Amino acid sequence: MTVQRATKALEQKVILEVKNLRKHFEVSRGMFKKSTTKIRAVDGISFKLYEGETLGIVGESGCGKSTMGNLVLGLLDATEGNIYFQDKDLATLSQKELRQARRDLQVIFQDPYSSLNPRMTVEQIIGEPLTVHNIVSGVKKRKRVLELMEHVGLQEHHLKRYPHEFSGGQRQRIGIARALALNPKVIVCDEAVSALDVSIQAQILNLLRKLQKEFSLTYIFIAHGLPVVRHISNRIGVMYLGKLVELASRDHIFNKPLHPYTSALIDSVPVPDPRLRKEHQLIKGEIPNPSDPPSGCHFHPRCPYAQEKCKKIIPDFIELQENRFVACHYPLVKQEN
């Protein structure tokens, strides 16, 4: 089954929907901190997450990927916008309902060392969610912990060891087991493999794909490395300065991107043989300050195709073609057959 067909099949059921999500941070400025400015970390993004898929989110550092993930998880409060999980607005849930929703929304963090308590054993770390949510205790809890360890490739003799006694890849397996403990429906993988060696990255990605099939999981996979996202994602969303600029299937993103920024990101990926690299336009300059973004399209100062309209008018995020969304006044439709 092709990625496009698989994606269409997944569209039958939306498990999570984000509408016009914003998160602005106020930051003090000046020697005496008398003035403040707003950093628009997430600035009006909308998307749907389909049950059973992996939605990759990519972009340069500082574009708001991790902030968006924290908003979805409820670790940050949104400045504006709504997050609907299984058709329920998370902001309107009671404490009891929100507690249940938190069981269904879990996270795998970037750093497999700092995200684990160094004073707790593997058994305590993986079993902690079961204790907090009063799922099981005693012998049943240990049995559940052992089952989770087996799923992620850890052995029973690891039970009483501490995080510092493991390699980076093994520590990330502990974090994955902890995320699985409550049988979640959605897992946000926040740069889950970026701190690992390349060979270990492949092992963890394959493990995540295996677990997705076994547990019917849905992933939001946040990363800045395009090859990693390409390996695991059904669809990919590209973020720039707090906004989604393109959202489409994996094949469309890599073979026929619509946004100039997406195209430039793909062209920047190294290839083994320089002779195989196609002609491309490199991105100019640095990513702007999110507290003072450019007028109009935020990407226009770096875009090789920018025109006067781009400098004045913010492009809408529209469905230009079926299941292909883009925020650009002059999308690269010339690449279409």
mmCIF file of C-alpha atoms in Angstrom:
data_model
loop_
_atom_site.group_PDB
_atom_site.id
_atom_site.type_symbol
_atom_site.label_atom_id
_atom_site.label_comp_id
_atom_site.label_asym_id
_atom_site.label_seq_id
_atom_site.Cartn_x
_atom_site.Cartn_y
_atom_site.Cartn_z
ATOM 1 C CA MET A 1 0.000 0.000 0.000
ATOM 2 C CA THR A 2 1.406 3.413 -0.930
ATOM 3 C CA VAL A 3 1.813 6.164 1.649
ATOM 4 C CA GLN A 4 -0.952 8.180 -0.057
ATOM 5 C CA ARG A 5 -3.431 5.315 0.135
ATOM 6 C CA ALA A 6 -2.418 4.526 3.694
ATOM 7 C CA THR A 7 -2.941 8.161 4.660
ATOM 8 C CA LYS A 8 -6.412 8.236 3.095
ATOM 9 C CA ALA A 9 -7.332 5.129 5.060
ATOM 10 C CA LEU A 10 -6.134 6.768 8.261
ATOM 11 C CA GLU A 11 -8.316 9.804 7.616
ATOM 12 C CA GLN A 12 -11.383 7.806 8.575
ATOM 13 C CA LYS A 13 -10.885 8.640 12.242
ATOM 14 C CA VAL A 14 -9.380 11.786 13.762
ATOM 15 C CA ILE A 15 -7.945 11.119 17.204
ATOM 16 C CA LEU A 16 -6.571 14.615 17.894
ATOM 17 C CA GLU A 17 -7.215 17.993 16.308
ATOM 18 C CA VAL A 18 -5.416 21.283 16.857
ATOM 19 C CA LYS A 19 -7.188 24.518 15.898
ATOM 20 C CA ASN A 20 -5.503 27.921 15.691
ATOM 21 C CA LEU A 21 -3.061 27.068 18.490
ATOM 22 C CA ARG A 22 -0.919 29.884 19.870
ATOM 23 C CA LYS A 23 1.626 30.172 22.664
ATOM 24 C CA HIS A 24 3.219 33.551 23.338
ATOM 25 C CA PHE A 25 5.814 34.101 26.054
ATOM 26 C CA GLU A 26 6.366 37.524 27.598
ATOM 27 C CA VAL A 27 10.040 38.345 28.053
ATOM 28 C CA SER A 28 11.464 41.338 29.922
ATOM 29 C CA ARG A 29 13.921 43.574 28.082
ATOM 30 C CA GLY A 30 16.446 46.229 29.019
ATOM 31 C CA MET A 31 18.817 46.637 31.945
ATOM 32 C CA PHE A 32 16.009 47.302 34.434
ATOM 33 C CA LYS A 33 13.525 45.001 32.693
ATOM 34 C CA LYS A 34 10.909 47.739 32.443
ATOM 35 C CA SER A 35 9.707 46.733 28.987
ATOM 36 C CA THR A 36 8.406 43.401 27.779
ATOM 37 C CA THR A 37 8.132 41.727 24.413
ATOM 38 C CA LYS A 38 6.245 38.683 23.199
ATOM 39 C CA ILE A 39 7.933 35.640 21.717
ATOM 40 C CA ARG A 40 5.475 33.912 19.403
ATOM 41 C CA ALA A 41 6.719 30.360 19.927
ATOM 42 C CA VAL A 42 3.601 28.853 18.357
ATOM 43 C CA ASP A 43 1.618 31.265 16.238
ATOM 44 C CA GLY A 44 -1.662 29.914 14.963
ATOM 45 C CA ILE A 45 -1.209 26.321 13.793
ATOM 46 C CA SER A 46 -3.952 23.851 12.883
ATOM 47 C CA PHE A 47 -3.800 20.177 11.937
ATOM 48 C CA LYS A 48 -5.537 16.837 12.389
ATOM 49 C CA LEU A 49 -3.893 13.686 13.698
ATOM 50 C CA TYR A 50 -5.353 10.438 12.401
ATOM 51 C CA GLU A 51 -5.581 7.272 14.455
ATOM 52 C CA GLY A 52 -2.682 4.899 13.850
ATOM 53 C CA GLU A 53 -0.482 7.294 11.869
ATOM 54 C CA THR A 54 2.857 8.914 12.545
ATOM 55 C CA LEU A 55 2.844 12.655 11.941
ATOM 56 C CA GLY A 56 6.379 14.006 11.643
ATOM 57 C CA ILE A 57 7.029 17.648 12.614
ATOM 58 C CA VAL A 58 10.255 19.200 11.304
ATOM 59 C CA GLY A 59 11.916 22.584 11.205
ATOM 60 C CA GLU A 60 14.983 24.499 12.320
ATOM 61 C CA SER A 61 15.846 24.891 16.003
ATOM 62 C CA GLY A 62 13.632 27.503 17.619
ATOM 63 C CA CYS A 63 10.709 27.089 15.237
ATOM 64 C CA GLY A 64 8.318 25.986 18.009
ATOM 65 C CA LYS A 65 8.196 22.213 17.469
ATOM 66 C CA SER A 66 8.757 21.199 21.079
ATOM 67 C CA THR A 67 6.501 23.963 22.413
ATOM 68 C CA MET A 68 3.709 22.649 20.219
ATOM 69 C CA GLY A 69 4.297 19.146 21.597
ATOM 70 C CA ASN A 70 4.162 20.427 25.173
ATOM 71 C CA LEU A 71 0.883 22.202 24.427
ATOM 72 C CA VAL A 72 -0.649 19.003 23.070
ATOM 73 C CA LEU A 73 0.448 17.149 26.214
ATOM 74 C CA GLY A 74 -0.925 19.833 28.507
ATOM 75 C CA LEU A 75 2.522 20.623 29.921
ATOM 76 C CA LEU A 76 1.964 24.239 28.808
ATOM 77 C CA ASP A 77 -1.223 26.291 28.706
ATOM 78 C CA ALA A 78 -2.119 27.716 25.311
ATOM 79 C CA THR A 79 -2.408 31.468 24.852
ATOM 80 C CA GLU A 80 -5.148 30.856 22.306
ATOM 81 C CA GLY A 81 -6.688 28.004 20.352
ATOM 82 C CA ASN A 82 -8.118 24.582 21.042
ATOM 83 C CA ILE A 83 -6.872 21.002 21.288
ATOM 84 C CA TYR A 84 -9.483 18.311 20.780
ATOM 85 C CA PHE A 85 -8.645 14.769 21.866
ATOM 86 C CA GLN A 86 -11.228 12.206 20.755
ATOM 87 C CA ASP A 87 -13.637 15.100 20.026
ATOM 88 C CA LYS A 88 -13.261 16.590 23.520
ATOM 89 C CA ASP A 89 -11.724 20.022 24.098
ATOM 90 C CA LEU A 90 -8.948 19.439 26.649
ATOM 91 C CA ALA A 91 -9.420 22.953 28.049
ATOM 92 C CA THR A 92 -13.017 22.199 29.103
ATOM 93 C CA LEU A 93 -12.443 18.844 30.795
ATOM 94 C CA SER A 94 -12.982 18.297 34.512
ATOM 95 C CA GLN A 95 -10.036 17.246 36.658
ATOM 96 C CA LYS A 96 -11.175 13.618 36.525
ATOM 97 C CA GLU A 97 -11.574 13.696 32.731
ATOM 98 C CA LEU A 98 -8.239 15.472 32.304
ATOM 99 C CA ARG A 99 -6.519 12.844 34.438
ATOM 100 C CA GLN A 100 -7.859 10.137 32.125
ATOM 101 C CA ALA A 101 -6.775 12.102 29.061
ATOM 102 C CA ARG A 102 -3.260 12.396 30.467
ATOM 103 C CA ARG A 103 -3.078 8.603 30.625
ATOM 104 C CA ASP A 104 -3.848 8.479 26.908
ATOM 105 C CA LEU A 105 -1.312 11.193 25.968
ATOM 106 C CA GLN A 106 2.288 10.279 26.797
ATOM 107 C CA VAL A 107 5.745 11.549 25.839
ATOM 108 C CA ILE A 108 9.221 10.256 25.039
ATOM 109 C CA PHE A 109 11.762 12.980 25.789
ATOM 110 C CA GLN A 110 14.878 13.950 23.867
ATOM 111 C CA ASP A 111 17.567 13.304 26.460
ATOM 112 C CA PRO A 112 17.311 9.725 27.757
ATOM 113 C CA TYR A 113 19.469 10.587 30.760
ATOM 114 C CA SER A 114 18.079 13.840 32.166
ATOM 115 C CA SER A 115 14.489 12.595 31.705
ATOM 116 C CA LEU A 116 15.121 9.656 34.075
ATOM 117 C CA ASN A 117 15.437 10.074 37.846
ATOM 118 C CA PRO A 118 19.033 9.006 38.674
ATOM 119 C CA ARG A 119 17.953 7.892 42.172
ATOM 120 C CA MET A 120 15.324 5.449 40.935
ATOM 121 C CA THR A 121 15.854 1.931 39.629
ATOM 122 C CA VAL A 122 14.470 0.758 36.302
ATOM 123 C CA GLU A 123 11.659 -1.020 38.134
ATOM 124 C CA GLN A 124 10.708 2.188 39.967
ATOM 125 C CA ILE A 125 10.931 4.372 36.851
ATOM 126 C CA ILE A 126 8.746 2.172 34.651
ATOM 127 C CA GLY A 127 6.358 1.366 37.498
ATOM 128 C CA GLU A 128 5.899 4.967 38.673
ATOM 129 C CA PRO A 129 2.994 5.781 36.255
ATOM 130 C CA LEU A 130 1.202 2.638 37.419
ATOM 131 C CA THR A 131 1.504 3.834 41.023
ATOM 132 C CA VAL A 132 0.539 7.454 40.339
ATOM 133 C CA HIS A 133 -2.627 6.424 38.496
ATOM 134 C CA ASN A 134 -3.447 3.568 40.902
ATOM 135 C CA ILE A 135 -3.450 0.953 38.148
ATOM 136 C CA VAL A 136 -1.761 -1.980 39.884
ATOM 137 C CA SER A 137 0.581 -2.560 42.804
ATOM 138 C CA GLY A 138 2.750 -5.218 44.370
ATOM 139 C CA VAL A 139 3.333 -8.430 42.413
ATOM 140 C CA LYS A 140 1.009 -7.360 39.584
ATOM 141 C CA LYS A 141 2.977 -4.138 39.104
ATOM 142 C CA ARG A 142 6.277 -6.002 38.860
ATOM 143 C CA LYS A 143 4.734 -8.400 36.340
ATOM 144 C CA ARG A 144 3.544 -5.437 34.257
ATOM 145 C CA VAL A 145 6.988 -3.801 34.442
ATOM 146 C CA LEU A 146 8.656 -7.017 33.265
ATOM 147 C CA GLU A 147 6.215 -7.252 30.346
ATOM 148 C CA LEU A 148 7.026 -3.685 29.294
ATOM 149 C CA MET A 149 10.771 -4.310 29.597
ATOM 150 C CA GLU A 150 10.460 -7.357 27.370
ATOM 151 C CA HIS A 151 8.582 -5.319 24.746
ATOM 152 C CA VAL A 152 11.417 -2.753 24.539
ATOM 153 C CA GLY A 153 14.297 -5.232 24.643
ATOM 154 C CA LEU A 154 15.387 -5.044 28.281
ATOM 155 C CA GLN A 155 16.101 -8.051 30.505
ATOM 156 C CA GLU A 156 14.883 -9.009 33.980
ATOM 157 C CA HIS A 157 18.352 -8.540 35.465
ATOM 158 C CA HIS A 158 18.080 -4.821 34.582
ATOM 159 C CA LEU A 159 15.290 -4.320 37.140
ATOM 160 C CA LYS A 160 17.444 -3.089 40.031
ATOM 161 C CA ARG A 161 19.911 -1.068 38.005
ATOM 162 C CA TYR A 162 20.063 2.739 37.846
ATOM 163 C CA PRO A 163 20.045 4.933 34.693
ATOM 164 C CA HIS A 164 23.783 5.683 34.853
ATOM 165 C CA GLU A 165 24.509 1.977 34.404
ATOM 166 C CA PHE A 166 22.995 1.947 30.895
ATOM 167 C CA SER A 167 24.006 3.205 27.462
ATOM 168 C CA GLY A 168 22.066 6.004 25.784
ATOM 169 C CA GLY A 169 20.051 3.602 23.661
ATOM 170 C CA GLN A 170 19.157 1.452 26.668
ATOM 171 C CA ARG A 171 18.106 4.527 28.645
ATOM 172 C CA GLN A 172 15.810 5.555 25.821
ATOM 173 C CA ARG A 173 14.276 2.067 25.889
ATOM 174 C CA ILE A 174 13.526 2.657 29.577
ATOM 175 C CA GLY A 175 11.826 5.945 28.662
ATOM 176 C CA ILE A 176 9.786 4.197 25.976
ATOM 177 C CA ALA A 177 8.699 1.486 28.433
ATOM 178 C CA ARG A 178 7.606 4.183 30.873
ATOM 179 C CA ALA A 179 5.580 5.905 28.155
ATOM 180 C CA LEU A 180 3.844 2.609 27.337
ATOM 181 C CA ALA A 181 2.972 1.779 30.947
ATOM 182 C CA LEU A 182 -0.517 3.331 30.862
ATOM 183 C CA ASN A 183 -1.497 1.958 27.438
ATOM 184 C CA PRO A 184 -1.654 5.405 25.809
ATOM 185 C CA LYS A 185 -3.329 6.169 22.505
ATOM 186 C CA VAL A 186 -0.995 9.005 21.435
ATOM 187 C CA ILE A 187 2.721 9.395 22.149
ATOM 188 C CA VAL A 188 4.631 12.598 21.443
ATOM 189 C CA CYS A 189 8.216 11.705 20.536
ATOM 190 C CA ASP A 190 10.090 14.954 21.212
ATOM 191 C CA GLU A 191 13.443 14.605 19.427
ATOM 192 C CA ALA A 192 13.421 11.035 20.755
ATOM 193 C CA VAL A 193 16.504 9.871 18.815
ATOM 194 C CA SER A 194 18.500 13.050 18.217
ATOM 195 C CA ALA A 195 20.793 12.448 21.210
ATOM 196 C CA LEU A 196 21.726 8.940 20.032
ATOM 197 C CA ASP A 197 24.363 7.599 17.661
ATOM 198 C CA VAL A 198 23.148 6.958 14.115
ATOM 199 C CA SER A 199 23.233 3.168 14.434
ATOM 200 C CA ILE A 200 21.289 3.342 17.706
ATOM 201 C CA GLN A 201 18.818 5.760 16.124
ATOM 202 C CA ALA A 202 17.895 3.108 13.569
ATOM 203 C CA GLN A 203 17.321 0.537 16.319
ATOM 204 C CA ILE A 204 15.042 2.865 18.282
ATOM 205 C CA LEU A 205 13.096 3.886 15.160
ATOM 206 C CA ASN A 206 12.518 0.238 14.265
ATOM 207 C CA LEU A 207 11.434 -0.426 17.851
ATOM 208 C CA LEU A 208 8.946 2.458 17.720
ATOM 209 C CA ARG A 209 7.468 1.130 14.481
ATOM 210 C CA LYS A 210 7.147 -2.362 15.970
ATOM 211 C CA LEU A 211 5.462 -1.049 19.108
ATOM 212 C CA GLN A 212 3.097 1.078 17.020
ATOM 213 C CA LYS A 213 1.745 -2.084 15.384
ATOM 214 C CA GLU A 214 1.610 -4.071 18.622
ATOM 215 C CA PHE A 215 -0.142 -1.398 20.702
ATOM 216 C CA SER A 216 -2.094 0.487 17.971
ATOM 217 C CA LEU A 217 -0.237 3.698 18.793
ATOM 218 C CA THR A 218 -0.432 7.106 17.145
ATOM 219 C CA TYR A 219 2.748 9.206 17.102
ATOM 220 C CA ILE A 220 3.598 12.871 16.792
ATOM 221 C CA PHE A 221 7.278 12.578 15.922
ATOM 222 C CA ILE A 222 9.188 15.840 16.424
ATOM 223 C CA ALA A 223 12.669 16.084 14.897
ATOM 224 C CA HIS A 224 15.009 18.391 13.018
ATOM 225 C CA GLY A 225 16.599 15.612 10.971
ATOM 226 C CA LEU A 226 14.716 14.987 7.736
ATOM 227 C CA PRO A 227 16.126 11.478 7.095
ATOM 228 C CA VAL A 228 14.835 10.325 10.493
ATOM 229 C CA VAL A 229 11.359 11.735 9.860
ATOM 230 C CA ARG A 230 11.278 10.242 6.391
ATOM 231 C CA HIS A 231 11.964 6.791 7.824
ATOM 232 C CA ILE A 232 9.056 6.734 10.269
ATOM 233 C CA SER A 233 6.337 9.195 9.168
ATOM 234 C CA ASN A 234 3.131 8.813 7.165
ATOM 235 C CA ARG A 235 2.674 12.574 6.890
ATOM 236 C CA ILE A 236 5.036 15.453 7.595
ATOM 237 C CA GLY A 237 4.368 18.975 8.831
ATOM 238 C CA VAL A 238 7.029 21.628 8.260
ATOM 239 C CA MET A 239 7.248 24.475 10.786
ATOM 240 C CA TYR A 240 8.909 27.853 10.402
ATOM 241 C CA LEU A 241 8.936 30.534 13.102
ATOM 242 C CA GLY A 242 5.932 29.210 14.989
ATOM 243 C CA LYS A 243 3.809 28.436 11.942
ATOM 244 C CA LEU A 244 3.073 25.377 9.829
ATOM 245 C CA VAL A 245 4.110 26.197 6.271
ATOM 246 C CA GLU A 246 3.393 22.805 4.692
ATOM 247 C CA LEU A 247 1.626 19.567 5.593
ATOM 248 C CA ALA A 248 1.405 16.582 3.256
ATOM 249 C CA SER A 249 2.224 12.910 2.840
ATOM 250 C CA ARG A 250 5.843 11.824 3.180
ATOM 251 C CA ASP A 251 6.185 11.153 -0.551
ATOM 252 C CA HIS A 252 4.773 14.532 -1.540
ATOM 253 C CA ILE A 253 7.016 16.376 0.899
ATOM 254 C CA PHE A 254 10.212 14.722 -0.332
ATOM 255 C CA ASN A 255 9.395 14.335 -4.026
ATOM 256 C CA LYS A 256 7.258 17.381 -4.840
ATOM 257 C CA PRO A 257 7.341 19.988 -2.047
ATOM 258 C CA LEU A 258 5.082 23.014 -2.446
ATOM 259 C CA HIS A 259 6.780 25.495 -0.107
ATOM 260 C CA PRO A 260 10.223 26.992 -0.901
ATOM 261 C CA TYR A 261 11.331 26.417 2.694
ATOM 262 C CA THR A 262 10.485 22.715 2.501
ATOM 263 C CA SER A 263 12.374 22.448 -0.772
ATOM 264 C CA ALA A 264 15.418 24.171 0.733
ATOM 265 C CA LEU A 265 15.388 21.885 3.782
ATOM 266 C CA ILE A 266 15.374 18.814 1.563
ATOM 267 C CA ASP A 267 18.160 20.186 -0.609
ATOM 268 C CA SER A 268 20.301 20.799 2.472
ATOM 269 C CA VAL A 269 20.394 17.088 3.369
ATOM 270 C CA PRO A 270 23.871 15.699 2.524
ATOM 271 C CA VAL A 271 24.107 13.005 -0.136
ATOM 272 C CA PRO A 272 26.894 10.380 -0.339
ATOM 273 C CA ASP A 273 27.842 11.286 -3.919
ATOM 274 C CA PRO A 274 27.989 15.049 -4.660
ATOM 275 C CA ARG A 275 27.471 14.286 -8.367
ATOM 276 C CA LEU A 276 23.983 13.069 -7.553
ATOM 277 C CA ARG A 277 22.975 16.352 -5.948
ATOM 278 C CA LYS A 278 20.552 18.337 -8.044
ATOM 279 C CA GLU A 279 20.846 22.085 -8.517
ATOM 280 C CA HIS A 280 19.189 23.916 -5.702
ATOM 281 C CA GLN A 281 18.768 27.256 -3.987
ATOM 282 C CA LEU A 282 20.329 27.463 -0.520
ATOM 283 C CA ILE A 283 18.492 29.269 2.275
ATOM 284 C CA LYS A 284 19.926 32.729 2.824
ATOM 285 C CA GLY A 285 20.586 34.274 6.226
ATOM 286 C CA GLU A 286 19.515 33.177 9.697
ATOM 287 C CA ILE A 287 16.131 32.416 11.179
ATOM 288 C CA PRO A 288 14.605 35.745 12.378
ATOM 289 C CA ASN A 289 14.029 36.660 16.011
ATOM 290 C CA PRO A 290 10.623 35.204 17.040
ATOM 291 C CA SER A 291 9.998 38.281 19.200
ATOM 292 C CA ASP A 292 10.220 40.474 16.095
ATOM 293 C CA PRO A 293 9.198 38.384 13.059
ATOM 294 C CA PRO A 294 9.220 39.882 9.555
ATOM 295 C CA SER A 295 6.015 41.372 8.205
ATOM 296 C CA GLY A 296 3.943 39.380 5.740
ATOM 297 C CA CYS A 297 5.280 35.894 5.121
ATOM 298 C CA HIS A 298 7.872 35.259 7.824
ATOM 299 C CA PHE A 299 10.049 33.390 5.329
ATOM 300 C CA HIS A 300 10.190 36.136 2.696
ATOM 301 C CA PRO A 301 13.614 37.625 3.720
ATOM 302 C CA ARG A 302 15.215 34.230 2.976
ATOM 303 C CA CYS A 303 13.025 33.093 0.091
ATOM 304 C CA PRO A 304 14.476 33.103 -3.460
ATOM 305 C CA TYR A 305 10.962 33.470 -4.933
ATOM 306 C CA ALA A 306 9.668 36.298 -2.689
ATOM 307 C CA GLN A 307 7.723 39.112 -4.319
ATOM 308 C CA GLU A 308 6.218 42.351 -3.035
ATOM 309 C CA LYS A 309 3.026 40.631 -1.889
ATOM 310 C CA CYS A 310 5.041 38.296 0.327
ATOM 311 C CA LYS A 311 6.444 41.236 2.280
ATOM 312 C CA LYS A 312 3.032 42.628 3.206
ATOM 313 C CA ILE A 313 0.463 39.842 3.451
ATOM 314 C CA ILE A 314 0.628 36.737 5.652
ATOM 315 C CA PRO A 315 -0.320 33.727 3.490
ATOM 316 C CA ASP A 316 -3.202 31.541 4.654
ATOM 317 C CA PHE A 317 -2.596 27.878 5.425
ATOM 318 C CA ILE A 318 -4.843 26.304 2.787
ATOM 319 C CA GLU A 319 -5.513 22.919 1.232
ATOM 320 C CA LEU A 320 -4.058 23.642 -2.184
ATOM 321 C CA GLN A 321 -4.524 20.073 -3.383
ATOM 322 C CA GLU A 322 -6.158 17.035 -1.827
ATOM 323 C CA ASN A 323 -4.525 16.418 1.574
ATOM 324 C CA ARG A 324 -1.758 18.904 0.723
ATOM 325 C CA PHE A 325 -1.689 22.068 2.811
ATOM 326 C CA VAL A 326 0.634 25.011 2.273
ATOM 327 C CA ALA A 327 1.053 28.608 3.435
ATOM 328 C CA CYS A 328 2.609 30.335 0.424
ATOM 329 C CA HIS A 329 1.479 32.994 -2.078
ATOM 330 C CA TYR A 330 3.550 31.376 -4.824
ATOM 331 C CA PRO A 331 3.796 27.627 -4.109
ATOM 332 C CA LEU A 332 6.065 25.462 -6.225
ATOM 333 C CA VAL A 333 3.224 23.989 -8.289
ATOM 334 C CA LYS A 334 5.483 24.076 -11.333
ATOM 335 C CA GLN A 335 7.028 20.863 -9.969
ATOM 336 C CA GLU A 336 3.715 19.068 -10.440
ATOM 337 C CA ASN A 337 3.250 16.887 -13.496
#
